[in-house]
mmCIF file of C-alpha atoms in Angstrom:
data_model
loop_
_atom_site.group_PDB
_atom_site.id
_atom_site.type_symbol
_atom_site.label_atom_id
_atom_site.label_comp_id
_atom_site.label_asym_id
_atom_site.label_seq_id
_atom_site.Cartn_x
_atom_site.Cartn_y
_atom_site.Cartn_z
ATOM 1 C CA MET X 1 0.000 0.000 0.000
ATOM 2 C CA LYS X 2 2.803 2.388 0.933
ATOM 3 C CA SER X 3 4.665 1.671 -2.316
ATOM 4 C CA LYS X 4 1.529 2.434 -4.351
ATOM 5 C CA LEU X 5 1.012 5.687 -2.456
ATOM 6 C CA PHE X 6 4.627 6.675 -3.058
ATOM 7 C CA LEU X 7 4.274 5.905 -6.789
ATOM 8 C CA LEU X 8 1.123 8.027 -6.905
ATOM 9 C CA LEU X 9 2.940 10.939 -5.249
ATOM 10 C CA VAL X 10 5.780 10.671 -7.762
ATOM 11 C CA ILE X 11 3.311 10.697 -10.668
ATOM 12 C CA LEU X 12 1.454 13.673 -9.199
ATOM 13 C CA SER X 13 4.747 15.503 -8.683
ATOM 14 C CA GLN X 14 5.685 15.013 -12.334
ATOM 15 C CA PHE X 15 2.185 16.068 -13.363
ATOM 16 C CA SER X 16 2.571 19.259 -11.326
ATOM 17 C CA TYR X 17 5.784 20.101 -13.142
ATOM 18 C CA SER X 18 4.361 19.485 -16.583
ATOM 19 C CA GLN X 19 1.045 21.214 -15.958
ATOM 20 C CA ILE X 20 1.773 23.951 -13.397
ATOM 21 C CA LEU X 21 5.482 24.637 -12.961
ATOM 22 C CA ARG X 22 7.926 25.753 -15.608
ATOM 23 C CA LYS X 23 11.229 24.251 -16.689
ATOM 24 C CA ILE X 24 14.196 26.426 -17.627
ATOM 25 C CA GLU X 25 17.308 25.207 -19.407
ATOM 26 C CA ASN X 26 20.244 26.057 -17.167
ATOM 27 C CA LYS X 27 23.820 25.693 -18.376
ATOM 28 C CA ALA X 28 25.123 28.617 -16.325
ATOM 29 C CA PHE X 29 25.571 27.280 -12.790
ATOM 30 C CA GLY X 30 25.273 24.250 -10.528
ATOM 31 C CA VAL X 31 26.237 22.721 -7.202
ATOM 32 C CA GLY X 32 29.798 23.443 -6.157
ATOM 33 C CA GLU X 33 30.082 26.884 -7.732
ATOM 34 C CA LYS X 34 31.831 29.392 -5.478
ATOM 35 C CA LEU X 35 32.757 32.952 -6.441
ATOM 36 C CA ASP X 36 34.886 35.164 -4.185
ATOM 37 C CA TYR X 37 35.085 38.946 -4.504
ATOM 38 C CA GLU X 38 37.131 41.744 -3.042
ATOM 39 C CA VAL X 39 35.007 44.777 -2.210
ATOM 40 C CA LYS X 40 36.623 48.191 -2.621
ATOM 41 C CA TYR X 41 35.489 51.710 -1.842
ATOM 42 C CA GLY X 42 37.739 53.721 -4.103
ATOM 43 C CA PHE X 43 41.230 52.375 -3.420
ATOM 44 C CA VAL X 44 40.302 51.150 0.062
ATOM 45 C CA LYS X 45 39.775 47.418 0.648
ATOM 46 C CA ALA X 46 36.411 47.551 2.381
ATOM 47 C CA GLY X 47 35.463 43.881 2.532
ATOM 48 C CA PHE X 48 34.743 40.577 0.847
ATOM 49 C CA ALA X 49 31.718 38.919 -0.743
ATOM 50 C CA THR X 50 30.978 35.324 -1.739
ATOM 51 C CA TRP X 51 28.377 33.625 -3.923
ATOM 52 C CA GLU X 52 28.111 29.895 -3.256
ATOM 53 C CA ILE X 53 25.916 26.916 -4.176
ATOM 54 C CA PRO X 54 26.975 24.350 -1.555
ATOM 55 C CA GLN X 55 24.278 21.699 -1.977
ATOM 56 C CA ILE X 56 20.837 20.591 -3.154
ATOM 57 C CA VAL X 57 18.133 20.824 -0.475
ATOM 58 C CA LYS X 58 14.554 19.504 -0.467
ATOM 59 C CA ILE X 59 11.973 22.259 0.078
ATOM 60 C CA ASN X 60 8.306 21.252 0.053
ATOM 61 C CA GLY X 61 9.329 18.039 -1.688
ATOM 62 C CA PHE X 62 11.155 19.818 -4.502
ATOM 63 C CA ASP X 63 14.890 19.757 -5.189
ATOM 64 C CA THR X 64 16.448 23.203 -4.827
ATOM 65 C CA TYR X 65 19.867 24.778 -5.129
ATOM 66 C CA GLN X 66 20.848 26.330 -1.823
ATOM 67 C CA VAL X 67 22.340 29.648 -2.948
ATOM 68 C CA VAL X 68 24.228 31.629 -0.298
ATOM 69 C CA PHE X 69 25.460 35.203 -0.634
ATOM 70 C CA THR X 70 27.576 36.708 2.144
ATOM 71 C CA VAL X 71 29.133 40.135 2.563
ATOM 72 C CA ARG X 72 31.576 41.028 5.324
ATOM 73 C CA SER X 73 33.613 44.137 5.917
ATOM 74 C CA HIS X 74 37.401 43.952 6.128
ATOM 75 C CA PRO X 75 38.634 43.719 9.746
ATOM 76 C CA SER X 76 40.449 47.033 9.311
ATOM 77 C CA PHE X 77 37.177 48.586 8.119
ATOM 78 C CA ASP X 78 34.980 47.215 10.917
ATOM 79 C CA TRP X 79 35.563 50.189 13.187
ATOM 80 C CA ILE X 80 34.163 52.471 10.482
ATOM 81 C CA TYR X 81 31.195 50.365 9.375
ATOM 82 C CA LYS X 82 30.942 46.700 10.288
ATOM 83 C CA VAL X 83 28.996 44.516 7.841
ATOM 84 C CA ARG X 84 28.029 40.857 8.260
ATOM 85 C CA ASP X 85 25.204 40.216 5.774
ATOM 86 C CA ARG X 86 23.896 36.834 4.680
ATOM 87 C CA TYR X 87 21.276 35.943 2.081
ATOM 88 C CA GLU X 88 19.966 32.525 1.119
ATOM 89 C CA THR X 89 17.587 31.493 -1.606
ATOM 90 C CA TYR X 90 16.399 27.968 -2.319
ATOM 91 C CA LEU X 91 16.119 27.834 -6.074
ATOM 92 C CA ASP X 92 14.069 25.183 -7.887
ATOM 93 C CA ILE X 93 16.617 23.225 -9.920
ATOM 94 C CA HIS X 94 14.215 22.741 -12.843
ATOM 95 C CA GLY X 95 12.376 26.064 -13.007
ATOM 96 C CA ILE X 96 14.954 28.492 -11.507
ATOM 97 C CA PHE X 97 12.441 30.146 -9.177
ATOM 98 C CA PRO X 98 12.599 30.429 -5.363
ATOM 99 C CA TRP X 99 10.801 28.281 -2.818
ATOM 100 C CA LYS X 100 12.332 30.082 0.159
ATOM 101 C CA PHE X 101 14.348 33.218 0.884
ATOM 102 C CA VAL X 102 16.224 34.145 4.073
ATOM 103 C CA GLN X 103 17.872 37.489 4.815
ATOM 104 C CA GLN X 104 20.093 38.438 7.762
ATOM 105 C CA LEU X 105 21.416 41.998 7.722
ATOM 106 C CA ARG X 106 24.069 43.268 10.116
ATOM 107 C CA GLU X 107 25.235 46.690 8.966
ATOM 108 C CA GLY X 108 26.624 48.996 11.658
ATOM 109 C CA SER X 109 23.920 49.264 14.325
ATOM 110 C CA TYR X 110 21.243 48.154 11.848
ATOM 111 C CA LYS X 111 19.880 44.608 12.136
ATOM 112 C CA LYS X 112 17.162 42.821 10.230
ATOM 113 C CA ASP X 113 16.057 39.180 9.964
ATOM 114 C CA TYR X 114 13.505 38.328 7.306
ATOM 115 C CA TRP X 115 12.237 35.313 5.363
ATOM 116 C CA ILE X 116 9.771 34.394 2.633
ATOM 117 C CA GLU X 117 8.195 31.027 1.824
ATOM 118 C CA PHE X 118 6.880 30.887 -1.743
ATOM 119 C CA ASP X 119 3.961 28.766 -2.934
ATOM 120 C CA HIS X 120 4.102 28.936 -6.728
ATOM 121 C CA ILE X 121 1.270 26.464 -7.185
ATOM 122 C CA ASN X 122 -1.256 28.534 -5.205
ATOM 123 C CA LYS X 123 0.467 31.864 -5.993
ATOM 124 C CA LYS X 124 1.146 32.901 -2.398
ATOM 125 C CA ALA X 125 4.060 34.286 -0.402
ATOM 126 C CA LYS X 126 4.256 33.783 3.363
ATOM 127 C CA THR X 127 6.359 36.155 5.476
ATOM 128 C CA PRO X 128 6.655 37.101 9.178
ATOM 129 C CA LYS X 129 3.931 39.682 8.437
ATOM 130 C CA GLY X 130 1.442 37.171 7.022
ATOM 131 C CA GLU X 131 0.459 35.516 3.753
ATOM 132 C CA PHE X 132 0.028 37.523 0.568
ATOM 133 C CA ASP X 133 -0.912 37.024 -3.073
ATOM 134 C CA ALA X 134 2.068 36.774 -5.388
ATOM 135 C CA PRO X 135 2.359 36.002 -9.108
ATOM 136 C CA GLN X 136 3.680 32.616 -10.110
ATOM 137 C CA PHE X 137 7.485 32.511 -10.399
ATOM 138 C CA VAL X 138 7.914 35.827 -8.582
ATOM 139 C CA ASN X 139 11.504 36.328 -7.454
ATOM 140 C CA ASP X 140 13.465 37.377 -4.447
ATOM 141 C CA ILE X 141 16.472 39.527 -5.313
ATOM 142 C CA VAL X 142 18.955 36.622 -5.267
ATOM 143 C CA SER X 143 16.842 34.245 -7.350
ATOM 144 C CA ALA X 144 16.277 37.003 -9.927
ATOM 145 C CA PHE X 145 20.029 37.386 -10.295
ATOM 146 C CA PHE X 146 20.507 33.669 -10.987
ATOM 147 C CA TYR X 147 17.532 33.540 -13.359
ATOM 148 C CA VAL X 148 19.102 36.326 -15.430
ATOM 149 C CA ARG X 149 22.265 34.226 -15.739
ATOM 150 C CA THR X 150 20.272 31.616 -17.710
ATOM 151 C CA LEU X 151 18.997 34.094 -20.317
ATOM 152 C CA ASP X 152 20.096 34.438 -23.931
ATOM 153 C CA PHE X 153 21.292 38.004 -24.572
ATOM 154 C CA SER X 154 22.189 37.484 -28.228
ATOM 155 C CA ASN X 155 19.048 39.139 -29.611
ATOM 156 C CA LEU X 156 18.960 42.068 -27.190
ATOM 157 C CA LYS X 157 19.846 45.648 -28.099
ATOM 158 C CA LYS X 158 21.229 48.354 -25.833
ATOM 159 C CA GLY X 159 18.423 49.760 -23.721
ATOM 160 C CA ASP X 160 16.216 46.658 -23.945
ATOM 161 C CA ILE X 161 14.484 45.792 -20.680
ATOM 162 C CA ILE X 162 13.958 42.357 -19.154
ATOM 163 C CA GLN X 163 10.808 42.575 -17.051
ATOM 164 C CA LEU X 164 10.729 40.548 -13.822
ATOM 165 C CA THR X 165 8.924 40.805 -10.491
ATOM 166 C CA ASN X 166 10.304 40.841 -6.958
ATOM 167 C CA PHE X 167 8.418 40.112 -3.718
ATOM 168 C CA TYR X 168 9.622 41.820 -0.529
ATOM 169 C CA ASN X 169 7.998 42.599 2.843
ATOM 170 C CA THR X 170 4.303 42.566 1.865
ATOM 171 C CA LYS X 171 4.294 43.606 -1.788
ATOM 172 C CA VAL X 172 5.207 42.658 -5.323
ATOM 173 C CA TYR X 173 7.494 45.135 -7.053
ATOM 174 C CA PRO X 174 8.536 45.406 -10.696
ATOM 175 C CA LEU X 175 12.152 44.397 -11.203
ATOM 176 C CA ASP X 176 13.350 45.640 -14.561
ATOM 177 C CA VAL X 177 16.796 44.658 -15.809
ATOM 178 C CA ILE X 178 18.275 47.040 -18.393
ATOM 179 C CA TYR X 179 20.689 45.590 -20.943
ATOM 180 C CA HIS X 180 23.597 47.982 -21.581
ATOM 181 C CA GLY X 181 25.391 45.983 -24.247
ATOM 182 C CA LYS X 182 28.851 44.419 -24.309
ATOM 183 C CA GLU X 183 31.989 45.703 -22.611
ATOM 184 C CA ILE X 184 35.503 44.525 -21.830
ATOM 185 C CA VAL X 185 36.198 44.483 -18.092
ATOM 186 C CA GLU X 186 39.801 44.593 -16.911
ATOM 187 C CA LEU X 187 40.517 43.175 -13.451
ATOM 188 C CA ASP X 188 43.658 41.997 -11.664
ATOM 189 C CA MET X 189 42.884 38.497 -12.992
ATOM 190 C CA GLY X 190 42.760 39.680 -16.594
ATOM 191 C CA LYS X 191 40.404 41.007 -19.266
ATOM 192 C CA PHE X 192 36.885 39.602 -19.644
ATOM 193 C CA ASN X 193 34.375 39.939 -22.477
ATOM 194 C CA CYS X 194 31.135 40.802 -20.690
ATOM 195 C CA VAL X 195 27.535 41.848 -21.025
ATOM 196 C CA LYS X 196 26.507 44.715 -18.739
ATOM 197 C CA VAL X 197 23.122 44.787 -17.007
ATOM 198 C CA GLU X 198 21.466 47.159 -14.550
ATOM 199 C CA PRO X 199 18.721 45.825 -12.243
ATOM 200 C CA ILE X 200 16.263 48.545 -11.197
ATOM 201 C CA ILE X 201 15.521 47.482 -7.627
ATOM 202 C CA ARG X 202 12.593 49.240 -5.959
ATOM 203 C CA GLU X 203 12.750 47.299 -2.694
ATOM 204 C CA GLY X 204 14.663 44.440 -1.087
ATOM 205 C CA GLY X 205 18.111 44.981 -2.552
ATOM 206 C CA LEU X 206 21.352 43.374 -1.455
ATOM 207 C CA PHE X 207 22.169 46.175 0.971
ATOM 208 C CA LYS X 208 20.201 48.336 3.395
ATOM 209 C CA THR X 209 20.651 51.395 1.211
ATOM 210 C CA SER X 210 22.099 51.613 -2.267
ATOM 211 C CA GLY X 211 21.872 53.559 -5.492
ATOM 212 C CA LYS X 212 22.296 52.224 -8.996
ATOM 213 C CA ILE X 213 23.759 48.750 -9.413
ATOM 214 C CA PHE X 214 25.632 47.542 -12.502
ATOM 215 C CA ILE X 215 26.647 43.918 -13.084
ATOM 216 C CA TRP X 216 29.108 42.594 -15.651
ATOM 217 C CA LEU X 217 28.472 38.959 -16.667
ATOM 218 C CA THR X 218 30.854 36.979 -18.845
ATOM 219 C CA ASP X 219 29.657 36.852 -22.438
ATOM 220 C CA ASP X 220 29.326 33.074 -22.584
ATOM 221 C CA LYS X 221 27.010 30.297 -21.437
ATOM 222 C CA ILE X 222 28.020 30.378 -17.761
ATOM 223 C CA ARG X 223 27.440 34.140 -17.282
ATOM 224 C CA VAL X 224 29.825 34.510 -14.358
ATOM 225 C CA PRO X 225 29.449 37.890 -12.605
ATOM 226 C CA VAL X 226 33.013 39.212 -12.613
ATOM 227 C CA LYS X 227 32.218 42.708 -11.374
ATOM 228 C CA VAL X 228 29.407 44.407 -9.449
ATOM 229 C CA GLN X 229 29.335 48.164 -8.947
ATOM 230 C CA THR X 230 27.027 49.891 -6.488
ATOM 231 C CA GLN X 231 26.797 53.665 -6.747
ATOM 232 C CA ILE X 232 26.319 55.498 -3.468
ATOM 233 C CA ILE X 233 25.981 59.163 -2.526
ATOM 234 C CA ILE X 234 29.742 59.689 -2.637
ATOM 235 C CA GLY X 235 31.538 57.506 -5.181
ATOM 236 C CA SER X 236 30.911 53.816 -5.724
ATOM 237 C CA ILE X 237 31.606 50.392 -4.237
ATOM 238 C CA ASN X 238 33.124 47.766 -6.522
ATOM 239 C CA ALA X 239 33.132 44.003 -5.991
ATOM 240 C CA ASN X 240 35.679 42.331 -8.273
ATOM 241 C CA LEU X 241 36.124 38.600 -8.772
ATOM 242 C CA ILE X 242 39.356 37.298 -7.221
ATOM 243 C CA ASN X 243 38.792 33.543 -7.004
ATOM 244 C CA TYR X 244 36.418 30.876 -8.290
ATOM 245 C CA LYS X 245 35.755 27.146 -8.400
ATOM 246 C CA GLY X 246 33.080 24.666 -9.444
ATOM 247 C CA LEU X 247 32.047 26.451 -12.636
ATOM 248 C CA GLN X 248 29.905 24.703 -15.250
ATOM 249 C CA GLY X 249 32.373 25.628 -17.978
ATOM 250 C CA SER X 250 35.659 27.393 -18.621
ATOM 251 C CA LEU X 251 36.101 30.999 -17.527
ATOM 252 C CA ASN X 252 37.763 32.646 -20.519
ATOM 253 C CA TYR X 253 39.865 35.747 -20.077
ATOM 254 C CA SER X 254 43.115 37.193 -21.383
ATOM 255 C CA LYS X 255 45.995 38.461 -19.255
#
């Protein structure tokens, strides 16, 4: 009896995927990817950031990539502004949409803990403030970033906009991503051929306060983010790739 029930659940799960949930071809990232960045404010080494996909985790019976993003200030910078931020999203491995999002902010004296549980079948989002309607495949800010890495930019023109949605706190916000074309990015590691994008984040960004954000992704199938620039009131903060492992393909650059 138990084996028949299990078989029925498996069939229903597959039916749900084919009838309700989407599938996205993903050649950009997978388990084991880890990207390390040095964060600079001008010429000052302000901190470090890491993107990591350590494992696959079951959420609500679905396989998900556990995606972890951490930001920490440099020890010599802590006395000015100490940062210990951590974000997690649990990304459906087939559809590249989030089932769960966790945010822990520690920036100076500011602290915030927040989470979202997504129900893409019933189009709901549950948070510490209650349950709310949300469109199917709505993103958190981290899942949106990884979804964009799976996209084909070959037919886009400068100024084209990729329209996404982002759920944060109690609301759904538009999350437009502007395509700024191709650029060569020169880092200490070497020169990278990249595509440049600008996410227009209304709420729930990767920091407590920030201005414009520009991201340079390698112009290839794995779309590795080699540089992230956040503009602030005075100057800008740059996160540059310094180390990597577990990529789904070769990272091509010239020295």
